Short mmCIF file of C-alpha atoms in Angstrom, two decimals:
data_model
loop_
_atom_site.label_atom_id
_atom_site.label_comp_id
_atom_site.label_asym_id
_atom_site.label_seq_id
_atom_site.Cartn_x
_atom_site.Cartn_y
_atom_site.Cartn_z
CA UNK A 1 24.18 86.03 -57.55
CA UNK A 2 23.97 84.51 -60.98
CA UNK A 3 20.54 84.61 -62.56
CA UNK A 4 21.25 81.79 -65.01
CA UNK A 5 17.99 80.31 -66.18
CA UNK A 6 19.43 76.87 -65.53
CA UNK A 7 20.85 77.68 -62.11
CA UNK A 8 19.17 76.27 -59.06
CA UNK A 9 19.27 77.46 -55.49
CA UNK A 10 19.94 74.59 -53.09
CA UNK A 11 20.30 74.39 -49.33
CA UNK A 12 23.73 73.52 -48.00
CA UNK A 13 24.39 71.27 -45.02
CA UNK A 14 23.82 73.03 -41.71
CA UNK A 15 27.01 74.05 -39.93
CA UNK A 16 28.00 72.74 -36.55
CA UNK A 17 27.87 76.08 -34.76
CA UNK A 18 24.43 77.25 -35.86
CA UNK A 19 21.33 75.58 -37.27
CA UNK A 20 20.94 78.53 -39.63
CA UNK A 21 21.54 77.38 -43.20
CA UNK A 22 23.36 79.49 -45.80
CA UNK A 23 22.67 79.12 -49.50
CA UNK A 24 24.99 78.03 -52.27
CA UNK A 25 24.47 77.99 -56.02
CA UNK A 26 24.65 74.65 -57.80
CA UNK A 27 25.82 75.45 -61.31
CA UNK A 28 25.35 73.56 -64.52
CA UNK A 29 21.85 72.19 -64.03
CA UNK A 30 20.75 71.48 -67.58
CA UNK A 31 17.43 70.77 -69.22
CA UNK A 32 16.17 67.23 -68.74
CA UNK A 33 14.70 64.94 -71.40
CA UNK A 34 15.31 64.69 -75.12
CA UNK A 35 16.42 68.00 -76.60
CA UNK A 36 14.73 68.72 -79.92
CA UNK A 37 16.91 69.26 -82.97
CA UNK A 38 14.40 71.68 -84.52
CA UNK A 39 12.81 74.51 -82.54
CA UNK A 40 10.25 76.59 -84.37
CA UNK A 41 8.76 78.91 -81.74
CA UNK A 42 4.99 79.06 -81.31
CA UNK A 43 4.55 80.94 -78.00
CA UNK A 44 6.62 81.94 -74.97
CA UNK A 45 5.32 82.82 -71.51
CA UNK A 46 6.79 83.68 -68.15
CA UNK A 47 4.76 82.18 -65.34
CA UNK A 48 4.58 83.86 -61.91
CA UNK A 49 2.29 82.57 -59.19
CA UNK A 50 1.32 83.03 -55.55
CA UNK A 51 2.96 86.39 -54.90
CA UNK A 52 1.11 86.73 -51.57
CA UNK A 53 1.77 90.44 -51.16
CA UNK A 54 1.17 90.63 -47.44
CA UNK A 55 0.14 93.30 -44.97
CA UNK A 56 1.84 91.59 -42.05
CA UNK A 57 0.36 94.12 -39.60
CA UNK A 58 -3.27 93.44 -40.51
CA UNK A 59 -5.48 92.89 -37.46
CA UNK A 60 -7.38 90.16 -39.33
CA UNK A 61 -4.41 87.79 -39.60
CA UNK A 62 -4.34 84.52 -37.65
CA UNK A 63 -0.62 84.17 -36.91
CA UNK A 64 -1.27 82.53 -33.55
CA UNK A 65 -2.77 79.44 -35.19
CA UNK A 66 0.56 78.73 -36.89
CA UNK A 67 2.25 78.10 -33.55
CA UNK A 68 0.23 74.88 -33.21
CA UNK A 69 2.46 73.32 -35.90
CA UNK A 70 5.80 74.24 -34.30
CA UNK A 71 7.98 71.12 -33.91
CA UNK A 72 7.71 71.13 -30.11
CA UNK A 73 3.98 71.91 -30.01
CA UNK A 74 1.95 69.15 -28.32
CA UNK A 75 -0.47 69.37 -31.25
CA UNK A 76 2.08 69.28 -34.08
CA UNK A 77 1.37 65.61 -34.85
CA UNK A 78 -2.29 66.47 -35.41
CA UNK A 79 -1.64 69.86 -37.05
CA UNK A 80 1.59 69.39 -39.07
CA UNK A 81 1.27 72.64 -41.02
CA UNK A 82 -1.03 75.68 -40.90
CA UNK A 83 0.53 78.45 -43.01
CA UNK A 84 -1.01 81.51 -41.36
CA UNK A 85 2.43 82.91 -40.47
CA UNK A 86 5.87 82.88 -42.10
CA UNK A 87 9.02 84.52 -40.80
CA UNK A 88 9.58 86.11 -44.24
CA UNK A 89 6.06 87.47 -44.76
CA UNK A 90 7.12 91.05 -43.95
CA UNK A 91 9.30 91.16 -47.11
CA UNK A 92 6.85 90.17 -49.85
CA UNK A 93 6.86 93.51 -51.67
CA UNK A 94 10.65 93.39 -51.95
CA UNK A 95 10.51 89.82 -53.30
CA UNK A 96 8.12 90.85 -56.07
CA UNK A 97 10.36 93.77 -56.97
CA UNK A 98 13.33 91.37 -57.17
CA UNK A 99 11.36 88.97 -59.38
CA UNK A 100 10.32 91.82 -61.68
CA UNK A 101 14.00 92.74 -61.94
CA UNK A 102 14.88 89.20 -63.07
CA UNK A 103 11.95 88.93 -65.47
CA UNK A 104 12.84 92.25 -67.10
CA UNK A 105 16.25 90.81 -67.95
CA UNK A 106 14.60 88.07 -70.02
CA UNK A 107 13.89 89.71 -73.35
CA UNK A 108 13.91 86.45 -75.29
CA UNK A 109 13.02 82.90 -74.36
CA UNK A 110 16.14 80.86 -73.53
CA UNK A 111 15.33 77.72 -75.56
CA UNK A 112 14.05 79.22 -78.81
CA UNK A 113 15.29 82.81 -78.71
CA UNK A 114 11.75 84.03 -79.42
CA UNK A 115 10.43 87.23 -77.83
CA UNK A 116 8.35 86.76 -74.68
CA UNK A 117 4.64 86.93 -75.57
CA UNK A 118 3.33 87.58 -72.06
CA UNK A 119 3.85 87.18 -68.35
CA UNK A 120 0.95 85.28 -66.75
CA UNK A 121 0.39 85.67 -62.99
CA UNK A 122 -1.80 82.82 -61.75
CA UNK A 123 -3.42 84.24 -58.67
CA UNK A 124 -2.94 84.85 -54.97
CA UNK A 125 -1.35 88.14 -55.92
CA UNK A 126 -2.23 89.27 -52.38
CA UNK A 127 -2.42 87.38 -49.11
CA UNK A 128 -5.53 88.63 -47.35
CA UNK A 129 -7.87 90.13 -49.96
CA UNK A 130 -7.04 93.65 -48.78
CA UNK A 131 -7.09 96.80 -50.91
CA UNK A 132 -3.75 98.07 -49.63
CA UNK A 133 -2.08 94.78 -50.56
CA UNK A 134 -3.63 94.99 -54.03
CA UNK A 135 -2.35 98.55 -54.39
CA UNK A 136 1.20 97.50 -53.47
CA UNK A 137 1.12 94.64 -55.99
CA UNK A 138 -0.20 96.80 -58.83
CA UNK A 139 2.26 99.62 -58.11
CA UNK A 140 5.22 97.24 -58.19
CA UNK A 141 4.12 95.83 -61.57
CA UNK A 142 3.30 99.26 -63.02
CA UNK A 143 6.27 101.06 -61.50
CA UNK A 144 6.09 103.83 -58.93
CA UNK A 145 6.59 104.59 -55.26
CA UNK A 146 5.61 101.70 -52.96
CA UNK A 147 4.89 102.35 -49.28
CA UNK A 148 4.57 98.85 -47.77
CA UNK A 149 3.28 99.94 -44.37
CA UNK A 150 -0.14 100.10 -42.75
CA UNK A 151 -1.61 101.03 -39.40
CA UNK A 152 0.42 103.20 -37.05
CA UNK A 153 2.58 105.69 -38.93
CA UNK A 154 5.58 105.50 -36.58
CA UNK A 155 5.73 101.96 -35.23
CA UNK A 156 5.04 98.45 -36.43
CA UNK A 157 2.13 96.52 -34.95
CA UNK A 158 2.87 93.20 -36.66
CA UNK A 159 3.60 89.99 -34.78
CA UNK A 160 7.30 90.40 -35.61
CA UNK A 161 7.60 93.90 -34.08
CA UNK A 162 9.65 94.47 -30.95
CA UNK A 163 6.92 96.21 -28.97
CA UNK A 164 7.77 95.23 -25.36
CA UNK A 165 4.10 95.21 -24.35
CA UNK A 166 3.25 92.56 -26.96
CA UNK A 167 6.52 90.76 -27.48
CA UNK A 168 6.06 87.04 -28.15
CA UNK A 169 9.23 84.95 -28.43
CA UNK A 170 7.47 82.36 -30.63
CA UNK A 171 7.68 84.74 -33.61
CA UNK A 172 10.79 85.86 -35.45
CA UNK A 173 11.73 89.44 -34.52
CA UNK A 174 14.20 90.70 -37.14
CA UNK A 175 15.58 93.51 -34.95
CA UNK A 176 16.03 91.24 -31.93
CA UNK A 177 14.21 91.39 -28.59
CA UNK A 178 13.35 94.59 -26.73
CA UNK A 179 15.40 95.43 -23.66
CA UNK A 180 14.89 92.96 -20.84
CA UNK A 181 13.24 90.28 -22.99
CA UNK A 182 14.62 86.91 -23.97
CA UNK A 183 15.62 86.39 -27.64
CA UNK A 184 12.97 84.85 -29.85
CA UNK A 185 12.81 81.09 -30.35
CA UNK A 186 13.65 81.24 -34.09
CA UNK A 187 16.94 82.83 -33.01
CA UNK A 188 17.75 80.54 -30.07
CA UNK A 189 16.49 77.26 -31.57
CA UNK A 190 17.06 77.72 -35.29
CA UNK A 191 19.83 80.32 -35.61
CA UNK A 192 17.78 83.09 -37.24
CA UNK A 193 19.98 86.23 -37.19
CA UNK A 194 18.97 89.66 -35.91
CA UNK A 195 19.79 92.94 -37.68
CA UNK A 196 19.02 96.31 -36.15
CA UNK A 197 16.99 98.44 -38.55
CA UNK A 198 15.64 95.52 -40.61
CA UNK A 199 12.04 95.98 -39.51
CA UNK A 200 12.04 99.68 -40.41
CA UNK A 201 13.74 98.87 -43.71
CA UNK A 202 10.99 96.40 -44.61
CA UNK A 203 8.37 99.12 -44.13
CA UNK A 204 10.28 101.87 -45.93
CA UNK A 205 9.16 103.29 -49.26
CA UNK A 206 11.02 102.26 -52.40
CA UNK A 207 10.74 102.97 -56.10
CA UNK A 208 9.49 100.03 -58.15
CA UNK A 209 10.75 99.89 -61.72
CA UNK A 210 7.73 98.15 -63.24
CA UNK A 211 7.34 95.06 -65.40
CA UNK A 212 8.38 95.67 -69.01
CA UNK A 213 6.43 92.79 -70.53
CA UNK A 214 2.74 92.50 -71.34
CA UNK A 215 1.16 90.71 -68.36
CA UNK A 216 -2.13 88.97 -67.64
CA UNK A 217 -3.75 88.37 -64.25
CA UNK A 218 -5.59 85.29 -62.97
CA UNK A 219 -7.83 85.32 -59.89
CA UNK A 220 -6.80 83.33 -56.77
CA UNK A 221 -8.51 82.37 -53.53
CA UNK A 222 -6.40 84.77 -51.42
CA UNK A 223 -7.41 87.58 -53.80
CA UNK A 224 -11.08 86.97 -53.04
CA UNK A 225 -11.30 85.44 -49.56
CA UNK A 226 -9.98 86.46 -46.16
CA UNK A 227 -6.88 84.34 -45.46
CA UNK A 228 -7.79 82.61 -48.73
CA UNK A 229 -10.72 80.86 -47.08
CA UNK A 230 -13.61 83.01 -45.77
CA UNK A 231 -15.93 85.01 -48.00
CA UNK A 232 -15.86 88.73 -47.09
CA UNK A 233 -18.71 90.12 -45.01
CA UNK A 234 -19.41 93.52 -43.46
CA UNK A 235 -18.22 92.14 -40.12
CA UNK A 236 -14.96 90.83 -41.58
CA UNK A 237 -14.35 94.12 -43.36
CA UNK A 238 -14.81 95.90 -40.04
CA UNK A 239 -12.28 93.51 -38.49
CA UNK A 240 -9.68 94.11 -41.23
CA UNK A 241 -9.99 97.90 -41.11
CA UNK A 242 -10.57 98.21 -37.37
CA UNK A 243 -8.50 98.51 -34.23
CA UNK A 244 -8.93 95.06 -32.61
CA UNK A 245 -6.14 92.69 -33.70
CA UNK A 246 -6.74 88.96 -33.30
CA UNK A 247 -4.00 87.66 -31.02
CA UNK A 248 -4.78 84.36 -29.29
CA UNK A 249 -7.46 81.75 -28.73
CA UNK A 250 -9.44 82.24 -25.53
CA UNK A 251 -10.10 78.56 -24.91
CA UNK A 252 -8.31 75.57 -26.37
CA UNK A 253 -11.60 73.67 -26.48
CA UNK A 254 -12.67 76.13 -29.22
CA UNK A 255 -9.88 74.87 -31.46
CA UNK A 256 -11.77 71.96 -33.04
CA UNK A 257 -14.71 74.16 -33.96
CA UNK A 258 -12.41 76.81 -35.37
CA UNK A 259 -10.62 74.38 -37.69
CA UNK A 260 -13.89 72.72 -38.68
CA UNK A 261 -15.19 76.01 -40.03
CA UNK A 262 -11.96 77.15 -41.63
CA UNK A 263 -11.18 74.57 -44.24
CA UNK A 264 -10.70 73.44 -47.81
CA UNK A 265 -14.38 73.23 -48.68
CA UNK A 266 -16.90 75.94 -47.86
CA UNK A 267 -18.75 77.37 -46.14
CA UNK A 268 -15.79 78.73 -44.24
CA UNK A 269 -16.51 80.54 -40.98
CA UNK A 270 -13.90 83.02 -39.79
CA UNK A 271 -13.29 82.93 -36.03
CA UNK A 272 -15.17 85.66 -34.22
CA UNK A 273 -13.77 87.89 -31.53
CA UNK A 274 -15.96 86.09 -28.98
CA UNK A 275 -13.47 83.19 -29.31
CA UNK A 276 -10.31 85.29 -29.74
CA UNK A 277 -8.35 87.59 -27.45
CA UNK A 278 -7.57 90.89 -29.13
CA UNK A 279 -5.21 93.82 -28.63
CA UNK A 280 -5.72 97.40 -29.70
CA UNK A 281 -3.93 98.61 -32.84
CA UNK A 282 -4.26 101.58 -35.19
CA UNK A 283 -7.31 101.30 -37.44
CA UNK A 284 -6.64 101.70 -41.17
CA UNK A 285 -9.40 102.06 -43.81
CA UNK A 286 -6.88 101.21 -46.55
CA UNK A 287 -7.17 97.59 -45.45
CA UNK A 288 -10.68 97.37 -46.84
CA UNK A 289 -11.48 93.91 -48.23
CA UNK A 290 -11.58 93.81 -52.02
CA UNK A 291 -14.70 92.88 -53.98
CA UNK A 292 -14.54 91.11 -57.33
CA UNK A 293 -15.69 94.34 -59.00
CA UNK A 294 -12.78 96.20 -57.46
CA UNK A 295 -10.26 93.46 -58.33
CA UNK A 296 -11.35 93.59 -61.97
CA UNK A 297 -11.37 97.40 -61.96
CA UNK A 298 -7.75 97.59 -60.74
CA UNK A 299 -6.73 95.46 -63.72
CA UNK A 300 -8.87 97.21 -66.34
CA UNK A 301 -9.14 100.88 -65.36
CA UNK A 302 -5.45 101.49 -66.00
CA UNK A 303 -5.03 101.84 -69.75
CA UNK A 304 -3.45 98.39 -70.20
CA UNK A 305 -4.72 94.95 -71.17
CA UNK A 306 -4.27 92.46 -68.33
CA UNK A 307 -6.73 89.92 -69.72
CA UNK A 308 -9.83 90.93 -67.79
CA UNK A 309 -12.82 92.70 -69.31
CA UNK A 310 -13.98 96.02 -67.88
CA UNK A 311 -17.49 95.33 -69.18
CA UNK A 312 -17.69 92.06 -67.25
CA UNK A 313 -17.16 93.30 -63.71
CA UNK A 314 -18.52 90.14 -62.08
CA UNK A 315 -16.29 87.76 -64.02
CA UNK A 316 -12.57 87.18 -63.76
CA UNK A 317 -12.17 84.68 -66.59
CA UNK A 318 -10.97 85.59 -70.07
CA UNK A 319 -9.07 84.51 -73.17
CA UNK A 320 -6.52 86.12 -75.46
CA UNK A 321 -5.07 85.00 -78.79
CA UNK A 322 -1.28 84.72 -78.78
CA UNK A 323 -0.23 85.10 -82.38
CA UNK A 324 -2.26 83.13 -84.91
CA UNK A 325 -1.87 79.67 -83.40
CA UNK A 326 -2.40 79.82 -79.62
CA UNK A 327 -5.43 80.72 -77.53
CA UNK A 328 -4.56 81.44 -73.89
CA UNK A 329 -7.49 80.97 -71.48
CA UNK A 330 -7.51 82.45 -67.97
CA UNK A 331 -9.89 80.62 -65.61
CA UNK A 332 -11.27 81.80 -62.29
CA UNK A 333 -11.20 78.70 -60.08
CA UNK A 334 -12.10 80.49 -56.82
CA UNK A 335 -15.16 79.21 -54.99
CA UNK A 336 -16.75 82.55 -54.24
CA UNK A 337 -18.67 81.08 -51.29
CA UNK A 338 -15.59 80.05 -49.31
CA UNK A 339 -13.03 77.32 -48.79
CA UNK A 340 -9.50 77.45 -50.10
CA UNK A 341 -9.80 74.73 -52.74
CA UNK A 342 -11.27 75.42 -56.16
CA UNK A 343 -14.12 74.82 -58.57
CA UNK A 344 -15.47 76.30 -61.78
CA UNK A 345 -18.86 77.90 -61.26
CA UNK A 346 -21.55 76.78 -63.67
CA UNK A 347 -21.80 79.93 -65.80
CA UNK A 348 -18.04 79.90 -66.37
CA UNK A 349 -18.04 76.19 -67.20
CA UNK A 350 -20.68 76.76 -69.90
CA UNK A 351 -18.60 79.67 -71.26
CA UNK A 352 -15.52 77.43 -71.32
CA UNK A 353 -17.33 74.63 -73.16
CA UNK A 354 -18.52 77.04 -75.85
CA UNK A 355 -15.08 78.63 -76.15
CA UNK A 356 -13.37 75.27 -76.59
CA UNK A 357 -15.89 74.26 -79.23
CA UNK A 358 -15.12 77.44 -81.18
CA UNK A 359 -11.35 77.03 -80.86
CA UNK A 360 -10.64 73.71 -82.55
CA UNK A 361 -8.22 75.34 -84.99
CA UNK A 362 -5.82 76.58 -82.28
CA UNK A 363 -3.48 75.21 -79.68
CA UNK A 364 -5.29 75.75 -76.37
CA UNK A 365 -3.39 76.75 -73.24
CA UNK A 366 -5.32 77.00 -69.97
CA UNK A 367 -4.12 78.95 -66.93
CA UNK A 368 -5.69 79.08 -63.50
CA UNK A 369 -4.82 79.47 -59.86
CA UNK A 370 -5.90 75.99 -58.73
CA UNK A 371 -4.57 72.96 -60.57
CA UNK A 372 -7.09 70.51 -61.97
CA UNK A 373 -6.68 68.05 -59.09
CA UNK A 374 -7.65 70.73 -56.55
CA UNK A 375 -11.06 71.42 -58.11
CA UNK A 376 -13.05 69.59 -55.43
CA UNK A 377 -14.67 72.43 -53.49
CA UNK A 378 -18.28 71.86 -54.52
CA UNK A 379 -19.98 73.96 -51.87
CA UNK A 380 -22.63 76.43 -53.00
CA UNK A 381 -25.77 77.69 -51.24
CA UNK A 382 -28.90 75.64 -51.90
CA UNK A 383 -30.31 78.16 -54.38
CA UNK A 384 -27.20 78.00 -56.65
CA UNK A 385 -26.25 75.54 -59.40
CA UNK A 386 -23.57 73.04 -58.46
CA UNK A 387 -20.12 74.00 -59.81
CA UNK A 388 -17.99 71.87 -62.10
CA UNK A 389 -15.33 69.85 -60.30
CA UNK A 390 -12.31 67.86 -61.45
CA UNK A 391 -14.08 64.89 -63.07
CA UNK A 392 -16.50 67.04 -65.09
CA UNK A 393 -13.73 69.38 -66.22
CA UNK A 394 -11.55 66.43 -67.27
CA UNK A 395 -14.45 64.96 -69.24
CA UNK A 396 -14.91 68.27 -71.07
CA UNK A 397 -11.22 68.60 -71.92
CA UNK A 398 -11.07 65.05 -73.27
CA UNK A 399 -13.26 66.18 -76.16
CA UNK A 400 -10.58 68.61 -77.33
CA UNK A 401 -7.21 67.09 -78.25
CA UNK A 402 -5.95 70.58 -79.09
CA UNK A 403 -5.74 71.37 -75.36
CA UNK A 404 -1.97 71.02 -74.95
CA UNK A 405 -1.16 72.67 -71.62
CA UNK A 406 -2.65 73.78 -68.31
CA UNK A 407 -0.43 75.77 -65.94
CA UNK A 408 -1.33 76.83 -62.40
CA UNK A 409 -0.04 77.55 -58.90
CA UNK A 410 -1.80 77.32 -55.52
CA UNK A 411 0.19 74.38 -54.10
CA UNK A 412 3.42 76.43 -53.82
CA UNK A 413 5.51 73.77 -55.52
CA UNK A 414 7.13 72.94 -58.85
CA UNK A 415 5.32 69.98 -60.39
CA UNK A 416 4.86 68.64 -63.94
CA UNK A 417 2.61 65.76 -64.92
CA UNK A 418 0.75 64.44 -67.93
CA UNK A 419 -3.05 64.32 -68.01
CA UNK A 420 -4.08 61.43 -70.29
CA UNK A 421 -7.53 60.96 -71.78
CA UNK A 422 -9.55 57.99 -70.51
CA UNK A 423 -9.14 56.13 -73.80
CA UNK A 424 -5.44 56.95 -74.06
CA UNK A 425 -5.81 58.74 -77.39
CA UNK A 426 -4.25 62.01 -76.32
CA UNK A 427 -2.93 63.96 -73.35
CA UNK A 428 -1.96 67.43 -72.23
CA UNK A 429 0.72 68.66 -69.86
CA UNK A 430 -0.01 70.13 -66.42
CA UNK A 431 2.62 72.49 -65.00
CA UNK A 432 2.62 73.95 -61.50
CA UNK A 433 5.03 76.71 -60.51
CA UNK A 434 6.07 77.54 -56.95
CA UNK A 435 5.27 80.64 -54.92
CA UNK A 436 7.09 83.86 -54.10
CA UNK A 437 6.46 83.56 -50.37
CA UNK A 438 7.73 80.02 -49.75
CA UNK A 439 10.96 78.30 -50.71
CA UNK A 440 12.37 78.43 -53.36
CA UNK A 441 10.79 81.79 -54.41
CA UNK A 442 11.09 81.07 -58.13
CA UNK A 443 9.15 81.52 -61.36
CA UNK A 444 9.23 79.75 -64.71
CA UNK A 445 9.64 80.35 -68.45
CA UNK A 446 7.31 78.18 -70.56
CA UNK A 447 8.00 77.85 -74.29
CA UNK A 448 5.89 76.07 -76.91
CA UNK A 449 7.68 75.06 -80.09
CA UNK A 450 7.37 72.84 -83.13
CA UNK A 451 10.05 70.16 -83.29
CA UNK A 452 11.05 67.51 -85.79
CA UNK A 453 8.60 64.82 -86.95
CA UNK A 454 5.64 67.22 -86.64
CA UNK A 455 5.74 67.06 -82.84
CA UNK A 456 5.21 69.74 -80.24
CA UNK A 457 7.66 70.43 -77.46
CA UNK A 458 7.05 72.48 -74.33
CA UNK A 459 10.25 73.65 -72.67
CA UNK A 460 10.33 74.96 -69.10
CA UNK A 461 13.14 76.87 -67.35
CA UNK A 462 13.13 77.87 -63.68
CA UNK A 463 14.21 81.43 -62.87
CA UNK A 464 15.36 82.97 -59.58
CA UNK A 465 14.57 86.46 -58.38
CA UNK A 466 17.44 88.93 -58.30
CA UNK A 467 17.97 88.84 -54.54
CA UNK A 468 21.56 87.96 -53.54
CA UNK A 469 22.44 84.74 -51.72
CA UNK A 470 24.02 86.49 -48.74
CA UNK A 471 22.83 89.19 -46.36
CA UNK A 472 24.86 90.90 -43.64
CA UNK A 473 22.49 93.66 -42.53
CA UNK A 474 24.72 96.48 -43.74
CA UNK A 475 23.34 99.98 -44.18
CA UNK A 476 23.47 99.68 -47.96
CA UNK A 477 21.63 96.33 -47.87
CA UNK A 478 18.92 97.72 -45.61
CA UNK A 479 18.28 100.46 -48.15
CA UNK A 480 18.07 98.05 -51.09
CA UNK A 481 14.78 96.15 -51.69
CA UNK A 482 16.64 93.62 -53.85
CA UNK A 483 19.01 92.80 -50.99
CA UNK A 484 16.03 92.47 -48.63
CA UNK A 485 14.48 90.01 -51.07
CA UNK A 486 17.63 87.91 -50.83
CA UNK A 487 17.21 87.79 -47.05
CA UNK A 488 13.59 86.72 -47.50
CA UNK A 489 14.80 83.73 -49.51
CA UNK A 490 17.21 82.85 -46.67
CA UNK A 491 14.35 82.97 -44.18
CA UNK A 492 12.22 80.76 -46.42
CA UNK A 493 15.08 78.26 -46.70
CA UNK A 494 15.18 77.92 -42.91
CA UNK A 495 11.47 77.53 -42.17
CA UNK A 496 11.51 75.55 -38.93
CA UNK A 497 8.27 73.73 -39.73
CA UNK A 498 9.27 72.71 -43.25
CA UNK A 499 12.66 71.51 -42.02
CA UNK A 500 10.87 68.42 -40.74
CA UNK A 501 10.46 65.48 -43.09
CA UNK A 502 7.06 65.01 -44.64
CA UNK A 503 4.39 66.42 -46.89
CA UNK A 504 5.49 70.07 -46.77
CA UNK A 505 9.26 69.51 -47.00
CA UNK A 506 11.58 71.70 -49.04
CA UNK A 507 12.22 68.86 -51.47
CA UNK A 508 8.54 68.68 -52.36
CA UNK A 509 8.36 72.43 -52.90
CA UNK A 510 11.37 72.64 -55.23
CA UNK A 511 10.32 69.51 -57.13
CA UNK A 512 12.36 66.81 -58.80
CA UNK A 513 14.58 67.58 -61.81
CA UNK A 514 11.70 66.43 -64.03
CA UNK A 515 9.53 69.20 -62.51
CA UNK A 516 11.92 72.01 -63.33
CA UNK A 517 14.06 72.45 -66.44
CA UNK A 518 12.78 69.94 -68.94
CA UNK A 519 11.56 69.26 -72.46
CA UNK A 520 7.97 67.97 -72.67
CA UNK A 521 7.01 66.24 -75.91
CA UNK A 522 3.54 65.76 -77.42
CA UNK A 523 2.01 64.81 -80.72
CA UNK A 524 0.73 67.79 -82.68
CA UNK A 525 -3.10 67.69 -82.46
CA UNK A 526 -3.54 70.10 -85.37
CA UNK A 527 -1.62 67.98 -87.88
#
């Protein structure tokens, strides 16, 4: 496949013989907007987000809830999308390796030719706040041998395994059904192909080559909270490391209570095993839930600067100067008390206000997991100060015209919009970049430059991971993590829930042309 920075992966029309959709490359997609005549580089970043490195065999996962949103589910009108299961979730380590391969090929920014200053990874680096997931992520970025398997040493215990005692045709089974069982519904209804040996290949060790660029890490809700929602407890840690895998709801009348306690705003209550049927699996202490201390330690006790401060083990916010003109700020927008939407806790908000006040001579670039509009999770226990939410953060930023950009992830889509001050005197750009686990599995180059007439321009270019567009299940492909990443993209492009029209459609995830490769102009606030 071509890795042109201005290439775009698109879905072709489904064939008449199978609902499975192949991918084609649409060439020649060019940057949108007015191209500057002058391009004096100021800073260049590569933005990765929502890697969701996933232990698909974890007993603490809630795959069964996702079936409620299947197109033929009687509850799909009420529950249009859940997101606790994806057919491609067993290939997340290979996707990150393929993205690292693409990013390593970018030695200079495509619009200005300037060297890349840093890669910024805006959170949800793991899927379920587990230590083994964090280890896989860090090993891929550092380089080394990755063993993306947990639990039983000889067989898979994930929902997609072909164990005849636990076979469920609602899930995609990459190797096909066990003897005597009907093929899975993704195969019969949606044309998902089967390849013998694919499951074992996804759990096989591979050598990661490591990211060549300086990179910084930003904290996300899935890094801190179980399934991105529930604050870790001793009981939840026992569930994640133990031998009782959550498999199905005991009573459908428990469903309303379950969803009520498992939402956007905390406190989030994880379903207990008194409401859930379980099956026995192999316990694995490597699945231990990660504390904030441990998340910071992984990024600081390694001999490299990834933004975080080893002396501030209870904080995951930071700033770094990029050259002499830019100050890059990494915010922690996770509500530590639960709920998947964000906030800025009071001590961090006060730190941010002081930092902005002392940075009036620089271009300010903010990065976070949650975008500004998703900072509405105001829950804290009664003895804690209320966090800062969207309106208070906007009011703070309005005081500083030298804030020029805020980039984030979380929503798993490509989106660009302008945030204007209430009096219309100035604005900054907000850029969201899509995820590695959902379509279209892309990242983004962000360049800041000085153009003619003393104006600033921010240029963005979408990049694809190195996975090929086709997959045939050959022996050589099964042994190649990059080829497996290409198959993951194919699976993501055929998500049977997202194939319906509506809020979570593919078109919304990939964004409009104005959300992808584009020039963004702004007046220079320092002139």
